[in-house]
Amino acid sequence: MATLDDIAKMAGVSPTTVSRVINNYGSLSEKTKTKVFAAMKELNYQPNSLARSLKGKKTQLIGIILPGVSNPFFGQMVQEIEDQLFKKGFRIILCNAGNDANKERAYLRMLMANRVDGIIAGAHNLNIEEYQKVGLPIISFDRYLSETIPIVSSDNYHGGQLAAQSLLAAGSKNLQIITGANRPNSPTNNRLVGFKEVLDQQSLDFKLLEIPFSSSPNIKGLKIRELLLKKTIDGIFCTDDLTALLVMQQARELGIRIPEDLKLIGYDGTDFIQNYHPELTTIKQPIVDIVTMMIDLLLRRIDDSECELESTYTLPVKLITGVTTI
Amino acid sequence: MATLDDIAKMAGVSPTTVSRVINNYGSLSEKTKTKVFAAMKELNYQPNSLARSLKGKKTQLIGIILPGVSNPFFGQMVQEIEDQLFKKGFRIILCNAGNDANKERAYLRMLMANRVDGIIAGAHNLNIEEYQKVGLPIISFDRYLSETIPIVSSDNYHGGQLAAQSLLAAGSKNLQIITGANRPNSPTNNRLVGFKEVLDQQSLDFKLLEIPFSSSPNIKGLKIRELLLKKTIDGIFCTDDLTALLVMQQARELGIRIPEDLKLIGYDGTDFIQNYHPELTTIKQPIVDIVTMMIDLLLRRIDDSECELESTYTLPVKLITGVTTI
DNA sequence: TTGAAAGCGCTAACAA
DNA sequence: TTGTTAGCGCTTTCAA
């Protein structure tokens, strides 16, 4: 692969001059530029960004650490992140951490080794201390990581409230919430808190079913089936849409009609759900705004590592009404 | 951020020695190793992989160019690619090319600039020539790019055959295929070819509806609705599962019963569909095998750029029978 | 078992 | 307007 020196020789100028042409820097004669451009084209030259970055420049690389991109929610989020960062001249290194703390740890070290300019983190496996000592600009999605790492999330609390209100308004009396197993320091727990609060105010009770995030859909389906078989509830809030899909599936199989016998509301409201399951009432997270916010904050930190940021940024959710809560 | 020299000074040895410790190379006394490790830990040292790569080594970076990761099929594929490459010590730079040729071109240049070790490409925007001159190991998914770039794909032809056979076996007489607009040089066109061939053999006719890949689900839904309103067909093959979901949705709204009034079969068979829409009969692409194959080929090319590879690798599909073709 | 020195491809003073 | 030179952080001969 051709180097800057090759171009210099071919064009009969010094390496510095070539560098100047590439970076459009300093004063250059038209003649020189033309010669250099010709040589660059001739050799299909691409400046080596490794060398460039080694010389103290930024790498224009951002690390994205998330549970995994096969989940439509994170799929859409990554796509949005990629889209926005591309326009600003950044590339992304994708790190699916799954439920694997060791993998997340390895990725963190690797991102440091690759000298990424910053990190967007939304996985939930590592202890806070491990993020403290990374020493790189980090923005967190929906997870408390440390005093100095800003969290961006949707208004989980209000989302929980909206869910409870919707079910009640639809006439449900015996409510159930199905949520992932409680995670320490996760703002997503507030979905439950908000939900509970609305019911508490009306002195109403509700059932809680926790299913670990890492459970397979089959396992989840079984637990839901068990629950539905009891036929004691008439309104369910699932803290993610995929679980709501499983509820619909099991209900269908058991002959439980939605919304006649059972009201249902989900959480996330991805494009996917809106396009392919518009029947589902759900709380929509503002993915675009979340991403815009995260990137804005991250770039500010990259520009100025000292810059003061809030510790929490909460963006409003929106109720999308389908036919499952009519 | 600490450098190798810092470690050397702190441990009271030469940079060379530190390098030897890091790479576990040459003969070293236990005492030296201990000192160096201590210093590394003390300063939370991470070797700069930019510098390392600049010195002629590989970057351990692979570029992934795909239409976009918000589609569950590509989401799952990327996740699988990431998973397998991680285990082999590679990281991925994710490039969502969408339908944007300029973006794909920019990414291609950028991957060259970043000196990735290789590329997996599955987007469909660029001319073949642009891929020719990249001069990096490339493996293609489901797309002809050039003589020297191997293509890995599922057996689209046989998938098309299976689809036709299933619909016929289920008793459909008036068949329809709904597919993305024909793309030049795409093996996916063979889904149509295989479908057609089965019908031709039985001297049966069928209708063809092409909807551009880039159309929004709403647009697609409308065209499908139009089609269903005619009530002239009783069996549909969608060349992707998401479109099949739209058919189900429109049919429901129009009171057309599946499978009683209309048989339906999709294509892709992602985990997502299998978990959340097991009712849909579909042709399953062997994503894991496809990825394993692509990575195996890519790594061989990376190890030895001269190595001879076949131009096409076709992996078997599988019929997943749901209730939409009963 | 260890170290000195050169160089990967580029940028950025400083000179001319 | 252009060139010389040093150096980014690492690896790798070659010597000791």
XYZ file of C-alpha atoms (C1' of nucleotides) in Angstrom:
684
model
C 0.000 0.000 0.000
C 1.360 3.373 -1.045
C 2.745 5.736 1.566
C 3.055 9.456 1.733
C 6.712 9.136 0.808
C 5.833 7.250 -2.333
C 3.555 10.074 -3.351
C 6.263 12.614 -2.548
C 8.772 10.854 -4.744
C 6.363 10.355 -7.598
C 5.311 13.997 -7.504
C 8.894 15.187 -7.024
C 8.176 17.100 -3.826
C 8.887 16.658 -0.136
C 6.721 14.587 2.197
C 5.743 17.738 4.040
C 4.277 19.186 0.899
C 2.230 16.085 0.333
C 1.003 16.271 3.902
C 0.028 19.860 3.319
C -1.922 18.955 0.225
C -3.729 16.161 2.026
C -4.676 18.368 4.918
C -5.199 21.444 2.804
C -2.901 23.389 5.054
C -0.456 26.242 4.514
C 0.122 27.870 1.173
C 0.584 25.773 -1.922
C 0.925 26.489 -5.593
C -1.693 25.128 -7.903
C 0.957 23.323 -9.875
C 2.170 21.406 -6.822
C -1.328 20.480 -5.783
C -2.100 19.133 -9.208
C 1.047 17.019 -9.289
C 0.359 15.607 -5.862
C -3.279 14.860 -6.527
C -2.278 13.108 -9.720
C 0.174 10.909 -7.870
C -2.383 10.158 -5.185
C -4.937 9.070 -7.714
C -2.371 7.089 -9.676
C -1.416 5.013 -6.646
C -4.945 4.937 -5.132
C -3.402 6.405 -2.029
C -5.120 6.387 1.371
C -3.409 8.196 4.231
C -2.660 5.785 7.042
C -4.862 6.884 9.894
C -2.870 4.805 12.353
C 0.196 6.891 11.722
C -1.834 10.035 11.819
C -3.404 9.172 15.138
C -0.106 8.072 16.584
C 1.124 11.571 15.969
C -1.255 12.718 18.680
C -4.379 13.278 16.684
C -7.725 11.792 17.525
C -8.622 8.416 16.101
C -12.186 9.382 15.190
C -13.210 6.039 16.628
C -15.985 5.594 19.199
C -16.598 2.384 21.135
C -20.188 1.232 21.576
C -20.751 -1.255 24.379
C -24.262 -2.704 24.478
C -25.867 -6.010 25.406
C -26.322 -6.974 21.776
C -27.584 -5.823 18.482
C -29.974 -8.661 17.692
C -32.499 -7.091 20.029
C -34.484 -4.633 17.889
C -34.259 -1.930 20.506
C -30.485 -1.931 20.568
C -30.392 -2.613 16.864
C -32.251 0.592 16.223
C -30.187 2.455 18.754
C -26.902 1.344 17.222
C -28.140 2.224 13.789
C -29.057 5.689 14.987
C -25.722 6.128 16.749
C -23.853 4.994 13.690
C -25.852 7.283 11.469
C -25.274 10.380 13.545
C -21.621 9.679 14.222
C -20.895 8.977 10.576
C -22.139 12.425 9.672
C -19.719 13.885 12.166
C -16.794 11.927 10.783
C -16.587 9.185 13.403
C -16.545 5.420 13.024
C -17.751 2.943 15.586
C -16.275 -0.180 17.058
C -19.176 -2.400 18.023
C -18.909 -4.306 21.282
C -21.713 -6.702 22.149
C -21.173 -7.486 25.776
C -24.166 -9.782 26.252
C -24.360 -10.932 29.849
C -20.661 -11.583 29.971
C -18.662 -9.484 32.398
C -15.356 -10.842 31.157
C -16.186 -9.932 27.613
C -17.168 -6.442 28.627
C -13.936 -6.103 30.572
C -11.892 -7.325 27.636
C -13.630 -4.867 25.350
C -12.970 -2.031 27.719
C -9.246 -2.768 27.743
C -9.260 -3.186 24.014
C -10.959 0.132 23.455
C -8.278 1.738 25.558
C -5.597 -0.034 23.549
C -7.171 1.213 20.334
C -7.208 4.748 21.695
C -10.838 5.372 20.839
C -11.853 8.973 21.372
C -14.790 8.005 23.564
C -17.239 5.337 24.649
C -21.001 4.951 24.772
C -21.880 2.250 27.271
C -25.201 0.577 27.899
C -24.345 -2.921 29.084
C -24.882 -4.023 32.631
C -22.259 -6.475 33.697
C -19.366 -4.632 35.230
C -18.778 -3.056 38.543
C -18.618 0.629 38.675
C -14.949 0.712 39.639
C -13.920 -0.835 36.380
C -15.407 2.080 34.495
C -13.854 4.629 36.807
C -10.310 3.913 35.819
C -10.783 3.835 32.068
C -9.843 7.478 31.823
C -11.677 8.074 28.562
C -14.783 10.152 27.865
C -17.777 7.912 28.567
C -21.514 8.437 28.356
C -23.848 5.876 29.811
C -27.228 4.759 28.588
C -29.690 3.876 31.332
C -27.082 2.850 33.861
C -25.330 4.440 36.786
C -21.595 3.998 36.318
C -19.897 6.683 38.385
C -20.172 10.224 39.686
C -18.457 11.612 36.636
C -20.171 9.594 33.936
C -23.395 11.213 32.722
C -26.434 8.973 32.314
C -28.909 9.479 29.530
C -32.221 7.682 29.755
C -35.868 7.934 28.984
C -38.196 8.991 31.755
C -38.633 5.513 33.129
C -40.525 6.756 36.138
C -43.106 8.598 34.120
C -43.296 5.685 31.710
C -44.268 3.442 34.606
C -46.904 5.917 35.675
C -48.349 6.149 32.176
C -48.524 2.386 31.949
C -50.450 2.086 35.195
C -52.788 4.906 34.274
C -53.501 3.410 30.867
C -54.380 0.018 32.267
C -56.620 1.545 34.896
C -58.292 3.808 32.369
C -58.979 0.759 30.231
C -60.801 -0.795 33.140
C -58.278 -3.259 34.511
C -58.675 -4.088 38.187
C -56.156 -6.814 38.855
C -52.817 -5.678 37.629
C -49.599 -7.479 36.917
C -46.158 -6.164 36.044
C -43.640 -8.348 34.266
C -40.131 -7.027 34.383
C -36.550 -8.120 34.080
C -34.913 -9.066 37.347
C -34.048 -5.935 39.283
C -30.582 -4.634 38.456
C -28.663 -2.546 40.921
C -28.204 1.067 39.931
C -30.351 0.799 36.863
C -32.715 3.682 36.164
C -34.949 1.163 34.435
C -36.075 0.069 37.883
C -38.006 3.299 37.966
C -40.493 1.825 35.544
C -41.631 -0.314 38.427
C -41.451 2.542 40.892
C -43.633 4.822 38.798
C -46.100 2.035 38.190
C -46.305 1.210 41.875
C -46.772 4.792 42.854
C -49.883 5.300 40.784
C -51.429 2.181 42.254
C -50.409 3.093 45.768
C -52.151 6.419 45.430
C -55.337 4.586 44.682
C -54.640 1.988 47.340
C -54.547 -0.700 44.708
C -52.422 -3.790 44.807
C -50.616 -5.555 41.990
C -48.601 -8.674 41.277
C -44.929 -8.660 40.340
C -43.216 -11.201 38.123
C -39.483 -10.882 37.597
C -37.858 -12.812 34.779
C -34.096 -12.424 34.321
C -33.135 -10.526 31.185
C -30.964 -13.363 30.064
C -33.776 -15.933 30.028
C -34.597 -17.364 26.628
C -37.928 -16.454 25.058
C -39.051 -20.052 25.587
C -38.485 -19.848 29.310
C -40.156 -16.495 29.470
C -43.090 -17.848 27.492
C -43.522 -20.690 29.937
C -43.549 -18.450 32.963
C -46.074 -16.223 31.292
C -48.250 -19.179 30.415
C -48.226 -20.273 34.041
C -49.258 -16.812 35.056
C -52.064 -16.540 32.540
C -53.424 -19.945 33.441
C -54.325 -18.656 36.878
C -56.746 -16.259 35.188
C -56.632 -13.894 38.121
C -55.421 -10.801 36.310
C -56.908 -8.564 33.679
C -54.132 -6.073 32.984
C -50.394 -6.506 32.340
C -47.548 -4.041 32.021
C -44.444 -5.565 30.443
C -41.368 -3.413 30.851
C -40.286 -4.297 27.327
C -42.222 -4.886 24.124
C -40.758 -8.263 23.305
C -42.126 -9.706 26.504
C -45.474 -8.150 25.627
C -45.306 -10.027 22.326
C -44.874 -13.238 24.269
C -47.893 -12.407 26.373
C -49.938 -11.907 23.216
C -48.729 -15.193 21.866
C -49.518 -17.167 25.002
C -52.872 -15.458 25.406
C -53.817 -16.411 21.868
C -52.921 -20.022 22.516
C -54.921 -20.084 25.722
C -57.930 -18.424 24.187
C -57.591 -15.351 26.328
C -58.769 -12.383 24.305
C -56.880 -9.106 24.233
C -58.176 -6.539 25.039
C -61.552 -8.064 25.996
C -60.250 -10.341 28.753
C -56.861 -8.832 29.275
C -55.366 -5.386 28.720
C -51.723 -5.172 27.769
C -49.085 -2.479 27.547
C -45.421 -2.687 26.682
C -42.357 -0.476 26.817
C -39.829 0.709 24.188
C -41.900 1.506 21.113
C -39.212 0.802 18.552
C -39.850 1.431 14.890
C -40.060 -2.297 14.553
C -42.949 -2.589 16.972
C -44.678 0.427 15.528
C -44.408 -0.981 12.033
C -45.087 -4.633 12.657
C -47.164 -4.586 15.843
C -49.133 -1.372 15.834
C -51.824 -3.158 17.821
C -49.674 -3.054 20.943
C -50.056 -0.131 23.291
C -46.615 0.872 24.490
C -44.443 3.524 26.063
C -42.119 4.889 23.428
C -38.570 5.746 24.313
C -37.285 8.668 22.235
C -34.381 6.805 20.717
C -33.373 9.577 18.344
C -33.316 12.171 21.114
C -31.470 9.832 23.444
C -28.798 9.227 20.845
C -28.562 12.890 19.892
C -28.100 13.748 23.556
C -25.485 11.074 24.165
C -23.465 12.075 21.158
C -23.667 15.744 21.986
C -22.419 15.096 25.511
C -19.736 12.700 24.367
C -18.333 15.079 21.787
C -18.263 17.842 24.353
C -16.276 15.640 26.686
C -13.949 14.696 23.873
C -13.346 18.324 22.994
C -12.833 19.295 26.584
C -12.363 16.545 29.118
C -12.885 19.028 31.948
C -16.246 20.262 30.804
C -18.974 20.167 33.386
C -21.933 17.960 32.602
C -25.036 17.054 34.557
C -25.004 13.612 36.051
C -28.415 12.715 34.612
C -30.331 13.569 31.471
C -33.892 12.290 31.357
C -35.860 12.479 28.141
C -39.657 12.343 27.928
C -41.497 9.198 26.882
C -44.679 9.027 24.903
C -47.723 6.823 25.148
C -48.492 5.051 21.876
C -52.027 3.782 22.018
C -52.820 0.567 20.189
C -55.809 -1.685 20.570
C -54.497 -3.733 23.473
C -55.716 -1.233 26.057
C -59.063 -0.336 24.568
C -1.911 7.705 29.233
C 1.149 5.707 30.176
C 3.578 4.588 27.485
C 5.991 1.741 27.249
C 8.792 4.119 28.105
C 7.081 5.140 31.321
C 6.890 1.511 32.332
C 10.538 1.006 31.437
C 11.610 3.904 33.605
C 9.457 2.912 36.515
C 10.700 -0.669 36.392
C 14.268 0.435 35.809
C 14.735 -1.550 32.597
C 14.988 -0.747 28.906
C 11.948 -0.315 26.631
C 13.034 -3.423 24.778
C 12.681 -5.468 27.903
C 9.221 -4.152 28.556
C 8.235 -5.012 25.023
C 9.555 -8.518 25.592
C 7.497 -8.909 28.726
C 4.352 -7.673 27.024
C 4.791 -10.034 24.131
C 6.199 -12.833 26.208
C 9.136 -13.068 23.876
C 12.808 -13.984 24.320
C 14.336 -14.984 27.636
C 13.559 -13.008 30.733
C 14.374 -13.378 34.396
C 11.487 -13.790 36.779
C 12.654 -10.767 38.693
C 12.443 -8.516 35.647
C 9.036 -9.804 34.698
C 7.717 -9.153 38.170
C 9.049 -5.615 38.214
C 7.583 -4.857 34.824
C 4.201 -6.361 35.589
C 4.078 -4.356 38.778
C 4.742 -1.137 36.915
C 2.151 -2.012 34.284
C -0.485 -2.604 36.893
C 0.510 0.503 38.821
C 0.006 2.742 35.823
C -2.950 0.796 34.392
C -0.932 0.478 31.218
C -2.455 -0.484 27.869
C -0.101 -0.979 24.922
C -0.989 1.418 22.137
C -2.255 -0.770 19.350
C -1.905 2.056 16.861
C 1.828 2.113 17.367
C 1.970 -1.633 17.283
C 0.063 -1.852 14.035
C 2.091 0.903 12.508
C 5.128 -1.258 13.014
C 3.747 -3.583 10.364
C 1.562 -5.794 12.466
C -2.072 -6.515 11.787
C -4.705 -4.239 13.265
C -7.046 -7.064 14.286
C -9.847 -4.917 12.941
C -12.478 -6.162 10.489
C -14.881 -3.911 8.626
C -18.508 -5.012 8.335
C -20.505 -3.329 5.588
C -24.208 -4.144 5.645
C -27.453 -2.361 4.832
C -28.251 -1.784 8.496
C -28.490 -3.421 11.822
C -32.038 -2.446 12.746
C -33.298 -5.206 10.504
C -33.434 -8.336 12.695
C -31.792 -10.448 10.040
C -28.707 -8.280 9.807
C -28.882 -7.638 13.513
C -28.536 -11.319 14.184
C -25.886 -11.696 11.547
C -23.770 -8.876 12.952
C -24.152 -10.270 16.426
C -22.959 -13.645 15.231
C -20.047 -12.128 13.318
C -19.040 -10.097 16.325
C -19.281 -13.093 18.584
C -17.127 -15.328 16.454
C -14.560 -12.668 15.644
C -14.233 -11.639 19.258
C -13.236 -15.163 20.166
C -10.518 -15.012 17.563
C -9.191 -11.722 18.851
C -10.685 -9.386 16.253
C -12.802 -6.287 16.678
C -15.304 -4.946 14.197
C -15.938 -1.573 12.712
C -19.614 -1.412 11.881
C -20.616 0.262 8.648
C -24.323 0.618 7.924
C -24.474 1.521 4.282
C -28.253 1.701 3.970
C -29.201 2.483 0.400
C -26.555 5.120 0.133
C -23.806 4.517 -2.400
C -21.826 7.538 -1.268
C -21.838 6.348 2.288
C -20.691 2.915 1.264
C -17.918 4.452 -0.813
C -16.824 6.661 2.059
C -16.748 3.679 4.377
C -14.685 1.700 1.948
C -12.058 4.429 1.786
C -12.159 4.814 5.529
C -11.625 1.122 6.104
C -8.587 1.315 3.873
C -7.323 4.303 5.791
C -7.789 2.442 9.057
C -5.853 -0.492 7.679
C -8.444 -3.064 8.650
C -7.242 -6.607 8.119
C -10.285 -7.512 6.050
C -13.860 -6.734 5.086
C -17.168 -8.569 5.118
C -19.535 -6.891 2.710
C -23.237 -7.421 2.229
C -24.592 -4.076 1.061
C -25.799 -3.520 -2.454
C -25.099 -0.024 -3.580
C -21.737 0.100 -5.255
C -20.463 -0.896 -8.609
C -18.249 -3.843 -8.806
C -15.233 -1.834 -9.905
C -15.129 0.068 -6.663
C -14.609 -3.142 -4.771
C -11.978 -4.377 -7.187
C -9.435 -1.754 -6.315
C -9.708 -1.915 -2.563
C -6.845 -4.374 -2.402
C -7.897 -5.866 0.943
C -9.231 -9.327 1.715
C -12.997 -9.202 1.166
C -15.748 -11.765 1.516
C -19.183 -11.021 0.199
C -22.549 -12.013 1.564
C -25.177 -12.722 -1.059
C -23.740 -10.441 -3.680
C -21.495 -10.764 -6.693
C -18.672 -8.263 -6.368
C -15.831 -9.531 -8.530
C -14.083 -12.599 -9.861
C -11.758 -12.753 -6.911
C -14.209 -12.021 -4.111
C -15.883 -15.164 -2.796
C -19.644 -15.069 -2.232
C -21.261 -16.865 0.649
C -25.012 -17.279 0.578
C -27.833 -19.568 1.496
C -29.262 -21.804 -1.184
C -31.654 -19.216 -2.493
C -32.617 -21.350 -5.428
C -33.599 -24.317 -3.328
C -35.312 -22.005 -0.872
C -37.514 -20.748 -3.682
C -38.304 -24.327 -4.680
C -39.204 -25.285 -1.125
C -41.483 -22.306 -0.830
C -43.387 -23.196 -3.991
C -43.645 -26.844 -3.005
C -44.947 -25.978 0.459
C -47.649 -23.715 -0.860
C -48.732 -26.287 -3.413
C -48.694 -29.056 -0.840
C -50.902 -26.926 1.368
C -53.423 -26.745 -1.432
C -52.829 -23.293 -2.880
C -53.773 -22.889 -6.511
C -53.314 -19.216 -7.243
C -49.865 -18.219 -6.189
C -48.234 -14.887 -5.606
C -44.636 -13.997 -4.897
C -43.745 -10.739 -3.204
C -40.119 -9.799 -3.498
C -37.795 -6.841 -3.338
C -37.116 -5.185 -6.641
C -34.701 -7.258 -8.642
C -31.098 -6.342 -7.992
C -28.423 -6.968 -10.552
C -25.937 -9.654 -9.642
C -27.730 -10.649 -6.495
C -27.987 -14.366 -5.761
C -31.191 -13.557 -3.881
C -32.877 -13.332 -7.266
C -32.616 -17.093 -7.303
C -35.410 -17.286 -4.772
C -37.683 -16.214 -7.568
C -35.994 -18.486 -10.080
C -36.389 -21.574 -7.918
C -39.996 -20.702 -7.180
C -40.781 -20.192 -10.819
C -39.148 -23.413 -11.846
C -41.317 -25.571 -9.638
C -44.430 -23.919 -10.996
C -43.222 -24.118 -14.566
C -42.721 -27.829 -14.193
C -46.364 -28.150 -13.282
C -47.382 -25.660 -15.917
C -48.753 -23.370 -13.255
C -48.789 -19.635 -13.418
C -48.186 -17.103 -10.646
C -48.296 -13.407 -9.983
C -45.241 -11.288 -9.205
C -45.199 -8.197 -7.027
C -41.935 -6.311 -6.673
C -41.584 -3.761 -3.908
C -38.272 -1.909 -3.617
C -36.252 -2.887 -0.546
C -36.071 0.698 0.526
C -39.831 1.191 0.714
C -41.194 1.930 4.157
C -43.337 -0.710 5.861
C -46.327 1.578 5.441
C -45.901 1.704 1.699
C -45.362 -2.017 1.554
C -48.449 -2.558 3.685
C -50.536 -0.505 1.307
C -49.404 -2.387 -1.752
C -50.110 -5.651 -0.011
C -53.548 -4.464 1.009
C -54.316 -3.592 -2.597
C -53.218 -7.026 -3.612
C -55.260 -8.825 -0.977
C -58.371 -6.827 -1.773
C -58.513 -8.446 -5.184
C -59.044 -11.771 -3.421
C -57.721 -13.672 -6.393
C -54.890 -15.499 -4.693
C -54.713 -18.156 -2.029
C -50.975 -18.594 -1.487
C -48.142 -16.088 -1.004
C -44.384 -16.465 -0.862
C -42.651 -13.425 0.619
C -38.911 -13.421 0.035
C -38.382 -12.048 3.522
C -40.171 -12.637 6.800
C -40.875 -9.025 7.624
C -42.952 -8.665 4.512
C -44.761 -11.835 5.509
C -45.571 -10.176 8.823
C -47.136 -7.313 6.911
C -49.218 -9.751 4.924
C -50.459 -11.299 8.148
C -51.308 -7.892 9.495
C -53.225 -6.778 6.429
C -55.003 -10.099 6.151
C -56.162 -9.808 9.735
C -57.529 -6.348 9.116
C -59.334 -7.478 5.997
C -60.789 -10.540 7.634
C -58.830 -12.899 5.425
C -58.010 -15.983 7.461
C -54.568 -17.574 7.400
C -54.220 -20.434 6.618
C -57.871 -21.121 5.826
C -58.246 -18.544 3.063
C -54.629 -17.847 2.368
C -51.398 -19.807 2.813
C -48.265 -17.883 3.594
C -44.549 -18.586 3.655
C -41.632 -16.297 4.380
C -37.855 -16.348 4.061
C -35.015 -15.838 6.565
C -36.114 -17.655 9.703
C -34.206 -15.494 12.167
C -34.226 -16.335 15.838
C -36.502 -13.390 16.237
C -39.158 -14.847 13.957
C -38.783 -18.283 15.429
C -39.222 -16.936 18.931
C -41.902 -14.349 18.392
C -43.695 -15.602 15.292
C -43.462 -19.359 15.350
C -46.774 -19.486 13.504
C -45.095 -18.366 10.296
C -43.811 -21.004 7.924
C -40.489 -19.879 6.550
C -37.263 -20.819 4.855
C -34.465 -20.563 7.374
C -31.093 -19.249 6.325
C -28.297 -20.887 8.285
C -26.905 -17.683 9.705
C -24.401 -19.344 11.986
C -23.004 -21.475 9.187
C -22.918 -18.545 6.822
C -20.964 -16.481 9.309
C -18.637 -19.332 10.201
C -17.915 -19.820 6.524
C -17.337 -16.143 5.833
C -14.980 -15.779 8.745
C -13.081 -18.912 7.879
C -12.568 -17.702 4.317
C -11.696 -14.192 5.380
C -9.087 -15.322 7.874
C -7.550 -17.579 5.280
C -7.266 -14.669 2.877
C -5.787 -12.536 5.621
C -3.189 -15.158 6.436
C -2.362 -15.708 2.815
C -3.619 -13.213 0.302
C -2.736 -15.585 -2.531
C -4.766 -18.506 -1.274
C -7.149 -20.035 -3.748
C -10.819 -19.884 -2.817
C -13.946 -20.923 -4.638
C -15.963 -18.102 -6.097
C -19.213 -19.302 -4.492
C -20.169 -21.045 -1.304
C -23.811 -22.039 -1.011
C -25.186 -23.274 2.275
C -28.364 -25.334 2.648
C -31.620 -23.784 3.815
C -34.243 -25.453 5.945
C -38.005 -25.391 5.863
C -39.510 -24.346 9.186
C -43.134 -25.329 9.209
C -45.530 -23.137 11.130
C -49.304 -23.004 10.895
C -49.522 -20.605 7.974
C -49.220 -23.390 5.411
C -51.364 -26.031 7.019
C 19.430 -12.037 30.095
C 19.399 -7.313 28.632
C 20.015 -2.839 25.887
C 20.911 0.578 21.905
C 19.229 2.141 17.813
C 16.586 2.246 13.695
C 12.268 2.708 11.639
C 6.846 2.014 10.730
C 3.898 6.634 8.120
C 2.658 10.658 9.423
C 2.628 15.799 11.327
C 4.492 20.097 12.879
C 7.858 23.258 14.393
C 11.492 25.699 12.386
C 14.240 27.172 8.378
C 15.080 28.645 3.975
C 6.007 28.457 -1.411
C 8.697 24.531 -0.019
C 11.972 21.441 2.669
C 14.580 19.539 6.901
C 14.123 17.375 11.008
C 12.410 15.383 15.077
C 9.281 12.486 17.167
C 4.438 9.949 18.204
C 4.828 4.476 20.864
C 6.023 0.495 19.571
C 8.904 -3.772 17.587
C 12.993 -5.760 16.024
C 17.558 -6.586 14.495
C 22.105 -6.519 16.233
C 25.342 -6.296 20.067
C 26.872 -6.913 24.531
